[in-house]
Coordinates of C-alpha atoms and ligand atoms in Angstrom, one line a residue:
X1 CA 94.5 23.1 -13.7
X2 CA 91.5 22.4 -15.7
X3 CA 87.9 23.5 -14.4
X4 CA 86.9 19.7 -14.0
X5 CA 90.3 18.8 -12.4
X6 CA 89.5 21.6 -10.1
X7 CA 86.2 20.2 -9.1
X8 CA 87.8 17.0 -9.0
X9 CA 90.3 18.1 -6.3
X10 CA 86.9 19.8 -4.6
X11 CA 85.9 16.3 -4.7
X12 CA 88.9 14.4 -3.0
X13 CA 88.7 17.5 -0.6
X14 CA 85.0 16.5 0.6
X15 CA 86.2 12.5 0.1
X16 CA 85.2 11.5 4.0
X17 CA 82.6 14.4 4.1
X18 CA 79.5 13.9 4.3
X19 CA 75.8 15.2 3.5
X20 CA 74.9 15.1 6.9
X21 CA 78.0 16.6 8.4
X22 CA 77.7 19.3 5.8
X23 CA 74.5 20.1 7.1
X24 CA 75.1 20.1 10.4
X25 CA 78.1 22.7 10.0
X26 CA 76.1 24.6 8.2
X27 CA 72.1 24.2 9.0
X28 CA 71.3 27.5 6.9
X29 CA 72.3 25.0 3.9
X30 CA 68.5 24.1 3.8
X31 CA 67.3 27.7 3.1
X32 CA 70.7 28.9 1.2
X33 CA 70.6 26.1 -1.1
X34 CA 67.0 26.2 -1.8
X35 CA 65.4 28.1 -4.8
X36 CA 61.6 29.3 -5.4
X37 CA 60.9 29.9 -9.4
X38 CA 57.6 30.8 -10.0
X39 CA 55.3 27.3 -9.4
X40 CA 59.0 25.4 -8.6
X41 CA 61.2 25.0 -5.5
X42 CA 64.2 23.6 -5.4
X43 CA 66.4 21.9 -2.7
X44 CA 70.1 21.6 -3.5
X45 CA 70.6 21.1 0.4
X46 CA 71.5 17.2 0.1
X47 CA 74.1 17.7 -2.8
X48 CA 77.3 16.1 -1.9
X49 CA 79.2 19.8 -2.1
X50 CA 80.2 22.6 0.4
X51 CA 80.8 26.6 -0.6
X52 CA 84.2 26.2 -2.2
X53 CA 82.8 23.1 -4.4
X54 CA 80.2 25.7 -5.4
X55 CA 82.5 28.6 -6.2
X56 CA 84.3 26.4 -8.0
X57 CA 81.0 25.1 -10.2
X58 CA 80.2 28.8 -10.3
X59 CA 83.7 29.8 -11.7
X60 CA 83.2 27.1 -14.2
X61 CA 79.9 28.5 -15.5
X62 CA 81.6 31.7 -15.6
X63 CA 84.4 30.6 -17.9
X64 CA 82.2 29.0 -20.5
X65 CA 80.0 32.0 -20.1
X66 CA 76.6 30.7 -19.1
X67 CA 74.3 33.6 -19.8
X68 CA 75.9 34.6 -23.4
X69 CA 75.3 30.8 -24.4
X70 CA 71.7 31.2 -23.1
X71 CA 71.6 34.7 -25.1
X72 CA 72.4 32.7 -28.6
X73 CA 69.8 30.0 -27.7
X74 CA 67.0 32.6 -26.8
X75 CA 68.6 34.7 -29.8
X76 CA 68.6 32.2 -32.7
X77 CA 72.2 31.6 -32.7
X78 CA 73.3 28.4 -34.5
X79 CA 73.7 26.5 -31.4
X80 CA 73.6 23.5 -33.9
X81 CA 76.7 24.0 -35.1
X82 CA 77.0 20.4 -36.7
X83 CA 73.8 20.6 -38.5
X84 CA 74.2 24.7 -38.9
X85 CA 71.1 25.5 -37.2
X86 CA 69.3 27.0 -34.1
X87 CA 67.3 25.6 -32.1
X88 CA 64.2 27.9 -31.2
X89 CA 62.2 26.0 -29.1
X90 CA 61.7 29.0 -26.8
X91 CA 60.4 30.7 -29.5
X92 CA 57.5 28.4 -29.9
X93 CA 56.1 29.7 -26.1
X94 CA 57.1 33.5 -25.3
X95 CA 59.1 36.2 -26.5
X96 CA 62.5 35.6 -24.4
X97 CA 64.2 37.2 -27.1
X98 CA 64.0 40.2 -29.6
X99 CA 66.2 39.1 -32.2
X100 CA 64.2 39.5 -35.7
X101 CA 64.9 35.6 -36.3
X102 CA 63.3 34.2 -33.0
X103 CA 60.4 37.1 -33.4
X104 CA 59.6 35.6 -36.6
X105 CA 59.3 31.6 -35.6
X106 CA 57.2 33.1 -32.5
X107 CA 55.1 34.5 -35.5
X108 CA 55.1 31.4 -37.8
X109 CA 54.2 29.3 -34.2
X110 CA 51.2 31.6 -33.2
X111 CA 49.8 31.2 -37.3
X112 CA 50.2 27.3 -36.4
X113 CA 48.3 27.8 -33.2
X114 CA 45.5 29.4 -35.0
X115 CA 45.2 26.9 -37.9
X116 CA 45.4 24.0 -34.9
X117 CA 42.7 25.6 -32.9
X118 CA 40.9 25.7 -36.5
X119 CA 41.3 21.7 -36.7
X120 CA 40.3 21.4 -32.9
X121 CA 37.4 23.2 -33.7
X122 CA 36.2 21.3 -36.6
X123 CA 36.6 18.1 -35.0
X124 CA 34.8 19.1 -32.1
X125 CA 31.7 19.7 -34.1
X126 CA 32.5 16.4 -35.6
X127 CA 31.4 12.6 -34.4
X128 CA 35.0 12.2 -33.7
X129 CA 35.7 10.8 -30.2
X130 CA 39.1 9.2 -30.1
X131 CA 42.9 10.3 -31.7
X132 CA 45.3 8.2 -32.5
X133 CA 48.9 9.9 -32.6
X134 CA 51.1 8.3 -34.3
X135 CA 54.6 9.3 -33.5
X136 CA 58.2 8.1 -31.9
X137 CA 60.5 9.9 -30.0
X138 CA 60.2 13.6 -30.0
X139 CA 57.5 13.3 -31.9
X140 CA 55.9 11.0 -29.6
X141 CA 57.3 11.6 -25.9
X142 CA 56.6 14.9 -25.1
X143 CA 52.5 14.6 -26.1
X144 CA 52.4 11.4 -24.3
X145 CA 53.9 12.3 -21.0
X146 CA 52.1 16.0 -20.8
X147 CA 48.5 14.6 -22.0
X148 CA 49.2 11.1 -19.3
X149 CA 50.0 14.2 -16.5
X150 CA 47.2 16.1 -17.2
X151 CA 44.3 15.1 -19.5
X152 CA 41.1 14.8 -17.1
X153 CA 38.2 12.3 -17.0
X154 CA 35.3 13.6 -19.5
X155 CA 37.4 15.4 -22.4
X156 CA 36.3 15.6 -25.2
X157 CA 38.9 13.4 -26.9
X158 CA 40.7 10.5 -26.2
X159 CA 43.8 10.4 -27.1
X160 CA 46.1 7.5 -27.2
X161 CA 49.2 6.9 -28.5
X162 CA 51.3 4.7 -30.9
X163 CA 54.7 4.8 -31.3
X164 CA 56.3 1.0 -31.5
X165 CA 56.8 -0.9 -34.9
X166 CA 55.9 -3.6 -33.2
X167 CA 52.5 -4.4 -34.3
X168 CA 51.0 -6.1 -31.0
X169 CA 51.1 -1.7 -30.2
X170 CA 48.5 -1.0 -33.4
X171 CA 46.8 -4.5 -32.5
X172 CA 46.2 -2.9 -28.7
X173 CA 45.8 0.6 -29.7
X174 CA 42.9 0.7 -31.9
X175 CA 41.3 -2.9 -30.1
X176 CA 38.4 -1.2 -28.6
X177 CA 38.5 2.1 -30.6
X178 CA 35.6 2.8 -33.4
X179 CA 37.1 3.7 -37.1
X180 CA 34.2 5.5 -37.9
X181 CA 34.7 8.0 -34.4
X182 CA 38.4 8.0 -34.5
X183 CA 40.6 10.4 -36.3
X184 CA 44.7 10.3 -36.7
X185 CA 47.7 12.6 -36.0
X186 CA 50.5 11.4 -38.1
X187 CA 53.6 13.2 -36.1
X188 CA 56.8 12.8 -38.1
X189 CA 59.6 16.2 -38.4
X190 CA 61.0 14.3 -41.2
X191 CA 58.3 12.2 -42.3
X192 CA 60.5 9.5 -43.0
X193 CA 60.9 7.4 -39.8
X194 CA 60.2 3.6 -40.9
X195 CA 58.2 3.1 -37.6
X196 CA 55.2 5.8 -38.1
X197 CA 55.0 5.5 -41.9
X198 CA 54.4 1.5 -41.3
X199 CA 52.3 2.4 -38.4
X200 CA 50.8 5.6 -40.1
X201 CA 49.7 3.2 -43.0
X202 CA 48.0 0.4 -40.6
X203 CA 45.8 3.1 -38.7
X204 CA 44.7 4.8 -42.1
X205 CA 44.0 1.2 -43.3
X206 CA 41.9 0.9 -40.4
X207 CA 40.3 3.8 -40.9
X208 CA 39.2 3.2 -43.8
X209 CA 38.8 7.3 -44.4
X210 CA 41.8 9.9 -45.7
X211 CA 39.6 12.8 -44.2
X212 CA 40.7 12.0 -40.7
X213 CA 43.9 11.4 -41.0
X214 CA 45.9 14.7 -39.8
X215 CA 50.0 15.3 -40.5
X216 CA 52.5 17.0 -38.7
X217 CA 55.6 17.6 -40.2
X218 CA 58.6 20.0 -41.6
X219 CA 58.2 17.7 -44.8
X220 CA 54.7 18.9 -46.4
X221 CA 55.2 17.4 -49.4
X222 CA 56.1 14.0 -47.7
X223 CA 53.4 14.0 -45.9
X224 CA 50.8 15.1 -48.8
X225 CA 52.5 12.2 -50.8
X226 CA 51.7 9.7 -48.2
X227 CA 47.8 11.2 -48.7
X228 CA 47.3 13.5 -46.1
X229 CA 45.4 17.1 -47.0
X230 CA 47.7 20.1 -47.1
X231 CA 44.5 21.6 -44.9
X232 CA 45.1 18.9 -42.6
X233 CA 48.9 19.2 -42.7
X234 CA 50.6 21.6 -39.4
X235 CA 53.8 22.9 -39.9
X236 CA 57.5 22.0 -38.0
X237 CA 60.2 23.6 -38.6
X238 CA 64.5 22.5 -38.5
X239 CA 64.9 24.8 -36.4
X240 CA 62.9 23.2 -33.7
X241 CA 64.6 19.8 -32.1
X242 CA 62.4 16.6 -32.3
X243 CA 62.8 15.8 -28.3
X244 CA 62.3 19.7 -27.9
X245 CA 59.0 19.9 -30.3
X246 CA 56.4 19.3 -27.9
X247 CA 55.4 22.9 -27.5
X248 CA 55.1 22.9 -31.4
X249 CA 52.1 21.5 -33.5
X250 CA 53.5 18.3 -32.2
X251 CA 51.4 19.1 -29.0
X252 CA 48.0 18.8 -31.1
X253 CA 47.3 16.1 -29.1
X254 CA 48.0 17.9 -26.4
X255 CA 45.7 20.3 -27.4
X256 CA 43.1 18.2 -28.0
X257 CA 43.4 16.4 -25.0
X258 CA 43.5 19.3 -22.7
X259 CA 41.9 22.0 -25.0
X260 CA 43.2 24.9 -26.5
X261 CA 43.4 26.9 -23.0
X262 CA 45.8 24.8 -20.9
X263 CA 47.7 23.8 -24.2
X264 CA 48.8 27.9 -24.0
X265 CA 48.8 27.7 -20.3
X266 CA 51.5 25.3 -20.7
X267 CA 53.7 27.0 -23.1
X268 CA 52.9 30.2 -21.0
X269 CA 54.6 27.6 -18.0
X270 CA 57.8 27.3 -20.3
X271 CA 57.9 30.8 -21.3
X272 CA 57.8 32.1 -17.6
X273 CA 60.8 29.8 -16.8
X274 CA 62.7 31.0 -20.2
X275 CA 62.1 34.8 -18.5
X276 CA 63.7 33.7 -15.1
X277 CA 66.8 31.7 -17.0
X278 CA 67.7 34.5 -19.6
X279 CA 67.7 37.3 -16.7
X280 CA 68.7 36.2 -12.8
X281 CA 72.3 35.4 -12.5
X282 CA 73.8 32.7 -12.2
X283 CA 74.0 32.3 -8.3
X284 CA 69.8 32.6 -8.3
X285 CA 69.9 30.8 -11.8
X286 CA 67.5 27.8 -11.5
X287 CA 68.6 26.4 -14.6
X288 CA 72.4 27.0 -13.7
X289 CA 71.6 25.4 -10.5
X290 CA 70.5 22.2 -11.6
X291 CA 73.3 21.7 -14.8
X292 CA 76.1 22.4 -12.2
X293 CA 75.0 19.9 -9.7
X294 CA 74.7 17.3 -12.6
X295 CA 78.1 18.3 -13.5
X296 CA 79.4 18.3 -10.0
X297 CA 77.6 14.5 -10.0
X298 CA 79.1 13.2 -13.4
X299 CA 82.6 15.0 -13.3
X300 CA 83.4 15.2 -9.5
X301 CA 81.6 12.3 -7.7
X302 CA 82.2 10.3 -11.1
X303 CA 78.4 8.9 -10.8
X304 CA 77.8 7.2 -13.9
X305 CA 73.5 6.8 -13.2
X306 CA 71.2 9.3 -12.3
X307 CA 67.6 8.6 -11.5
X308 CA 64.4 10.7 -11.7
X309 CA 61.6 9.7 -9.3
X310 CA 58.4 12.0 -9.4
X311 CA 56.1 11.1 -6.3
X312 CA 53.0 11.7 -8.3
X313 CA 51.1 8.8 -10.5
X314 CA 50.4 11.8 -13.3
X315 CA 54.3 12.0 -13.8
X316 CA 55.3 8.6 -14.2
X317 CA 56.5 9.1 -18.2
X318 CA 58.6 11.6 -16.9
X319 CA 61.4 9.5 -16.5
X320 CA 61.1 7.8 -20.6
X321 CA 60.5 11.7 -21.6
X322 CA 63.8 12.6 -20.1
X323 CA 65.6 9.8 -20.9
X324 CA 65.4 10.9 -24.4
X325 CA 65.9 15.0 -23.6
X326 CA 69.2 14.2 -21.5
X327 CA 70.6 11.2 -23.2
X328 CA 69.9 11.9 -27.0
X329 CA 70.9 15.5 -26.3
X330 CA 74.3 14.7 -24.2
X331 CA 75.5 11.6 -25.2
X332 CA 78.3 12.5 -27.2
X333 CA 82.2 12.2 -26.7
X334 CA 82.9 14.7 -29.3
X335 CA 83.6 18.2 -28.6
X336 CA 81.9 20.7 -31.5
X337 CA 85.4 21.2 -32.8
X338 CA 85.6 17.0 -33.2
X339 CA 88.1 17.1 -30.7
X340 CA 87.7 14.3 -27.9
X341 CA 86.2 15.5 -24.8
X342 CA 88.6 14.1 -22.3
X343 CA 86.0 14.1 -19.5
X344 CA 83.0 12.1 -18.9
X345 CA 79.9 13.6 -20.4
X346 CA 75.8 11.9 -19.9
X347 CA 75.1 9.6 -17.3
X348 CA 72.4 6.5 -17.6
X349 CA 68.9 8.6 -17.1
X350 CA 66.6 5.8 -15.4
X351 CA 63.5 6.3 -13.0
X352 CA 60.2 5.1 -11.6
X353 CA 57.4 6.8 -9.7
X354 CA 57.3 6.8 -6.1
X355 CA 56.0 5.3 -3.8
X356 CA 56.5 1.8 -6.3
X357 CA 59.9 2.0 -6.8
X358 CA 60.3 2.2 -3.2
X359 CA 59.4 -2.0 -3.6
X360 CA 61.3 -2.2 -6.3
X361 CA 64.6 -0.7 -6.8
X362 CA 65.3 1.2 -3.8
X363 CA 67.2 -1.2 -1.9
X364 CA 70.2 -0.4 -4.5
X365 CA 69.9 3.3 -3.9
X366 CA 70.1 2.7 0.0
X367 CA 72.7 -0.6 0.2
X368 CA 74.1 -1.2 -3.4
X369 CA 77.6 -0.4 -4.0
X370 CA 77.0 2.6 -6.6
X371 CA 75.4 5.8 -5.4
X372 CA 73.1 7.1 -7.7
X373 CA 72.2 11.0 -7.4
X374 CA 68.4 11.1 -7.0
X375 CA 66.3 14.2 -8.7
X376 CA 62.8 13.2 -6.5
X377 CA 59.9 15.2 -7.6
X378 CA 57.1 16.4 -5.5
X379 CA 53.8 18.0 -5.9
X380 CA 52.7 19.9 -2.9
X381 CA 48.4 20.2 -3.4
X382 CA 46.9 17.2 -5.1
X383 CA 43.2 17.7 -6.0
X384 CA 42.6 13.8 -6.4
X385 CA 39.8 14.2 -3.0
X386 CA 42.3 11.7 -1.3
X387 CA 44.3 13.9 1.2
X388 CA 45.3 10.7 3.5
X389 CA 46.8 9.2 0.4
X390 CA 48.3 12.4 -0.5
X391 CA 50.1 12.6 2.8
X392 CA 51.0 9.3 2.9
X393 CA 52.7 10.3 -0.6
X394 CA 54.7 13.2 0.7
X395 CA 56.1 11.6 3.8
X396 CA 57.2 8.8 2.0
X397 CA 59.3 11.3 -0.3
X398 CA 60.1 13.5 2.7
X399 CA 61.3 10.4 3.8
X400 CA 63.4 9.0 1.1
X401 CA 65.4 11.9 0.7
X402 CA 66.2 12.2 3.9
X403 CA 67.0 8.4 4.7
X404 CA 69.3 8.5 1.6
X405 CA 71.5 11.3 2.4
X406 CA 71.7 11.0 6.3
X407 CA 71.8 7.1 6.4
X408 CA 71.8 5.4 9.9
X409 CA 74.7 3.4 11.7
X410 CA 74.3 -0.3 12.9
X411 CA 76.6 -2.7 14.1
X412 CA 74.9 -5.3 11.8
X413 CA 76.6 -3.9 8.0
X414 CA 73.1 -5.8 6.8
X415 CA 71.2 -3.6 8.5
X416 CA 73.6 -0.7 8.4
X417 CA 73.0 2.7 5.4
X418 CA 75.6 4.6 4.6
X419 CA 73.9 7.2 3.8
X420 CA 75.5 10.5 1.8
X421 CA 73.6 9.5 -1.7
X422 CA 72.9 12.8 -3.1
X423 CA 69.8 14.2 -4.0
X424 CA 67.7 17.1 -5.5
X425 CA 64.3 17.5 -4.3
X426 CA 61.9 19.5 -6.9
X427 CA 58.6 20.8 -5.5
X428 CA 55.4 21.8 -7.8
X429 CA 52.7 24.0 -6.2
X430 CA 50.2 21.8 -7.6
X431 CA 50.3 20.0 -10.9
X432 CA 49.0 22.2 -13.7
X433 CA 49.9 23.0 -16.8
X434 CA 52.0 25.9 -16.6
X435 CA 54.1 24.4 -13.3
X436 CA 54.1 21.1 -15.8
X437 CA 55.4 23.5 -18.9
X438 CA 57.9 25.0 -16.3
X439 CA 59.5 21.8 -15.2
X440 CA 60.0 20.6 -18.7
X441 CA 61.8 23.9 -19.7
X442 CA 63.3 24.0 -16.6
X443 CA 65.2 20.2 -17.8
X444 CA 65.7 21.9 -21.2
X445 CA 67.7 24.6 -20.2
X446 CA 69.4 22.5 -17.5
X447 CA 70.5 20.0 -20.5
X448 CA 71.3 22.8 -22.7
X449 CA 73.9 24.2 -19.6
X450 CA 76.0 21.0 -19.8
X451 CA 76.0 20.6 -23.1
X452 CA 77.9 24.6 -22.7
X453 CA 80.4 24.0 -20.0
X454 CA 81.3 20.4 -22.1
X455 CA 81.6 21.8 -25.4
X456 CA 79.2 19.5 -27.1
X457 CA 76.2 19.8 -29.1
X458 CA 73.2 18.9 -27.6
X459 CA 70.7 19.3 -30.9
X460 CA 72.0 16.3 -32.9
X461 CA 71.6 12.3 -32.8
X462 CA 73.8 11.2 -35.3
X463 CA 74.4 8.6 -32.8
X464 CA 70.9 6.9 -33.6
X465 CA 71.6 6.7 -37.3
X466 CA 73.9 4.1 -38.1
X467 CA 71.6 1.3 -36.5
X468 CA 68.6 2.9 -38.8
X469 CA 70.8 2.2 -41.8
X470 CA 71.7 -1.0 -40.7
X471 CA 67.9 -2.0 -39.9
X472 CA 66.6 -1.0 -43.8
X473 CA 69.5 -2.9 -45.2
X474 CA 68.5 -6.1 -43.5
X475 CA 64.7 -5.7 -44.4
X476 CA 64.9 -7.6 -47.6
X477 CA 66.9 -10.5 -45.7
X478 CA 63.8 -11.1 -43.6
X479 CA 62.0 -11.6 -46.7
X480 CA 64.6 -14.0 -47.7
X481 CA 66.8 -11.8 -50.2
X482 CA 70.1 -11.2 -50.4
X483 CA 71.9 -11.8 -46.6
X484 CA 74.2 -9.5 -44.3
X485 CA 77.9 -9.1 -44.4
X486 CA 78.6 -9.5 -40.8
X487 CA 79.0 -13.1 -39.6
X488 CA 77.4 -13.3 -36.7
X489 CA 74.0 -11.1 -38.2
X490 CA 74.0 -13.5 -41.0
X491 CA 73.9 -16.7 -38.3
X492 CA 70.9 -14.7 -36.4
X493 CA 69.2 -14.8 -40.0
X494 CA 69.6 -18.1 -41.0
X495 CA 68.0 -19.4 -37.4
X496 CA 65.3 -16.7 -37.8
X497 CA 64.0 -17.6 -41.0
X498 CA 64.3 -21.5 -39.9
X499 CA 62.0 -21.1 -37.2
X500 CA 59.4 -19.1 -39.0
X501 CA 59.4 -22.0 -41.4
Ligands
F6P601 O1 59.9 13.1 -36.0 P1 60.6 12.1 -36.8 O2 61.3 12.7 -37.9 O3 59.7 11.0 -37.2 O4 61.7 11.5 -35.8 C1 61.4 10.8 -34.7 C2 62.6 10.7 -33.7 O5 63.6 10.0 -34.3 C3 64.9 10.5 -33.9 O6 65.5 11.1 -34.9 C4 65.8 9.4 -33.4 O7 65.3 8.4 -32.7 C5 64.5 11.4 -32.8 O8 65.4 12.4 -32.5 C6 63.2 11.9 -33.3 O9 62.5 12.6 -32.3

């Protein structure tokens, strides 16, 4: 029997089992299935398995040998296999490894470090005020969630962001903002995406000045062709993932936002959770813990949705940043050999902060007909001088998690809750930088684990391509030339172009 038809017979096993009846056979579930990593704690208490569901997740981890495939991540190993490259991320925030390769991108990242504290500097002595980055996806995501989290009233810069092609975004981003005290971050890794060239373009128009336009890219000479200063140009590298760059010069608005100090602070966040995943064993593995219960959600349960709901205001782009990390990075139904995977691979990644989504969608995760695994995210200490708020925050979460897995009986079925809906509860100490950079990593490596025991790559998109191609083919038809093959595009022209007149 296959590992996944083993945890699938786990799962018919447990079929009329529920949370609450695991936990009151076994009450030490709340301690034994809890984990403290540095700034993190972890409750896998409420997860819909028992001890031989977990030996068998274990024994699966074992046979696609978790800690040597965390060994050639942290090592340089060309965990890329379809585009023949690593994927060093870790590299860009500690020293998890010793391999010469991943010694020397922790050396080319500290030089960029240097030159971007340079930049920071000069631009702090300048009249600058406000930064526009300019970036989508990976190169827009990761800045925009960690400087929304953690940028405080008074910095020296704001920084806001601009990612949509849409240009109602470059209308509302730079209404209200000064050219003459605003400066702009061009993000691209390839400097060739067709949203921040067009966007890049409109905000240098604005400017009205090539001296504050900043680039940063793995494409230098793209990026000097498009006008920018090699002086003002930071480096990326291929062997950093777009939707894992954050901790690269990508973060210079990051660094700008927060300043220099808690821009290390949070790669010295990441780094401390890279130490705990390369070394504790799988059993006290945080990472481990996390990519088996998704697995155990996905390939047991057959949940098809997960959703992410951080009880904290500062997190609420948490869920669009991981949407990208998980669903760009395991949405795939090819195995690395091109073989088809046979089991079920990324479910939908969707999310809200709490206590809103409580009014919103919350009735489906207590009543509707699909469960949907919950990861709920808590932060212990807030500092926002609101303490009855703060409560009111964590009993609600308290709350929530509990309602969903233990449910409550009624002879009314409209007023009845089933309960057993599975959830993960994630605790930060307080939200700072380094428990930020922590629980970031921790998702990265959690990712990276599934991607392992399902054979797939999760460092390529070539799944966002094809639409790309199809969008730069149909440019000219909006402009009236030439027309599209397919029958149905070719209708949506015609009544586009009537309308605008
Ligand atoms: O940094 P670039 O090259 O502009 O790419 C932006 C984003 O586009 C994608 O390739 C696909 O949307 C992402 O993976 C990437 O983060």
């Amino acid at each position: 029997m296959s590992d996944f038809a083993t945890l699938q017979s786990h799962a018919q096993r447990l079929d009329s089992t529920s949370i609450a009846s695991l936990l009151h056979d076994d009450p030490a579930r709340a301690q034994s299935l809890s984990l403290r990593v540095g700034p993190l704690y972890a409750s896998f208490a409420r997860q819909r398995y028992d001890a031989p569901a977990l030996d068998a997740l274990f024994a699966l981890a074992d046979a696609a040998d978790f800690p040597g495939a965390m060994r050639r991540l942290l090592d340089g190993g060309t965990v890329n296999a379809t585009e023949g490259r690593a994927a060093l991320h870790t590299a860009l925030r500690g020293d998890a490894s010793d391999a010469q390769v991943a010694r020397e991108c922790a050396a080319l990242a500290v030089q960029a470090r240097t030159r971007m504290a340079t930049l920071i500097d000069a631009l702090s002595a300048s009249d600058v005020t406000d930064i526009v980055s300019v970036g989508i996806g990976g190169s827009d995501l990761g800045p925009r969630l960690v400087v929304d989290a953690l940028a405080l009233p008074g910095a020296r810069f704001r920084v806001h962001f601009l990612s949509n092609v849409d240009g109602n975004a470059a209308q509302r981003v730079l209404a209200g903002l000064d050219p003459a005290k605003t400066a702009a971050i061009l993000i691209s890794k390839t400097f060739s995406t067709q949203e921040t060239l067009l966007n890049g373009r409109i905000v240098r128009d604005w400017l009205g000045d090539d001296a504050r336009v900043y680039g940063v890219s793995a494409n230098v000479e793209r990026a000097a062709a498009f006008g920018i200063a090699p002086g003002r140009i930071l480096p990326m590298w291929d062997w950093v993932g777009g939707r894992y760059s954050l901790w690269s010069a990508v973060g210079f608005p990051i660094a700008l936002a927060l300043g220099m100090d808690r821009f290390e602070a949070l790669l010295a966040g990441a780094a401390e959770l890279d130490a705990h995943v390369a070394s504790a064993a799988p059993r006290a593995n945080l990472a481990v813990w996390h990519a088996l219960t998704a697995i155990w959600n996905r390939n047991a349960l057959g949940l098809s949705t997960q959703a992410v709901l951080p009880y904290d205001e500062r997190l609420k782009l948490l869920p669009n940043y991981l949407q990208q990390l998980v669903m760009e990075s395991l949405g795939k139904s090819a195995r690395l050999d091109g073989a088809p995977l046979g089991v079920d691979t990324v479910p939908v990644w969707w999310g809200g902060p709490g206590t809103d989504t409580q009014h919103s969608f919350f009735q489906a995760l207590h009543q509707g007909t699909q469960v949907v695994p919950a990861d709920f995210i808590g932060v212990v200490r807030s500092e926002d001088g609101h303490a009855d708020n703060h409560r009111a925050l964590l009993a609600n979460l308290l709350a929530q998690t509990e309602a969903l897995a233990n449910g409550q009986a009624s002879d009314d079925p409209h007023r009845a809750y089933a309960g057993s809906r599975p959830s993960t509860l994630l605790l930060l100490d307080a939200l700072t930088p380094q428990s930020l950079g922590a629980l970031i990593a921790l998702y990265e490596h959690s990712v990276y684990l599934q991607s392992v025991a399902w054979g797939i790559n999760a460092f390529d998109q070539f799944g966002v391509e094809l639409g790309k191609q199809l969008a730069s083919r149909l440019l000219p038809a909006l402009e009236g030339k030439g027309g599209a093959e397919d029958p149905v595009t070719r209708a949506l022209l015609a009544e586009i172009l009537a309308r605008q007149g």
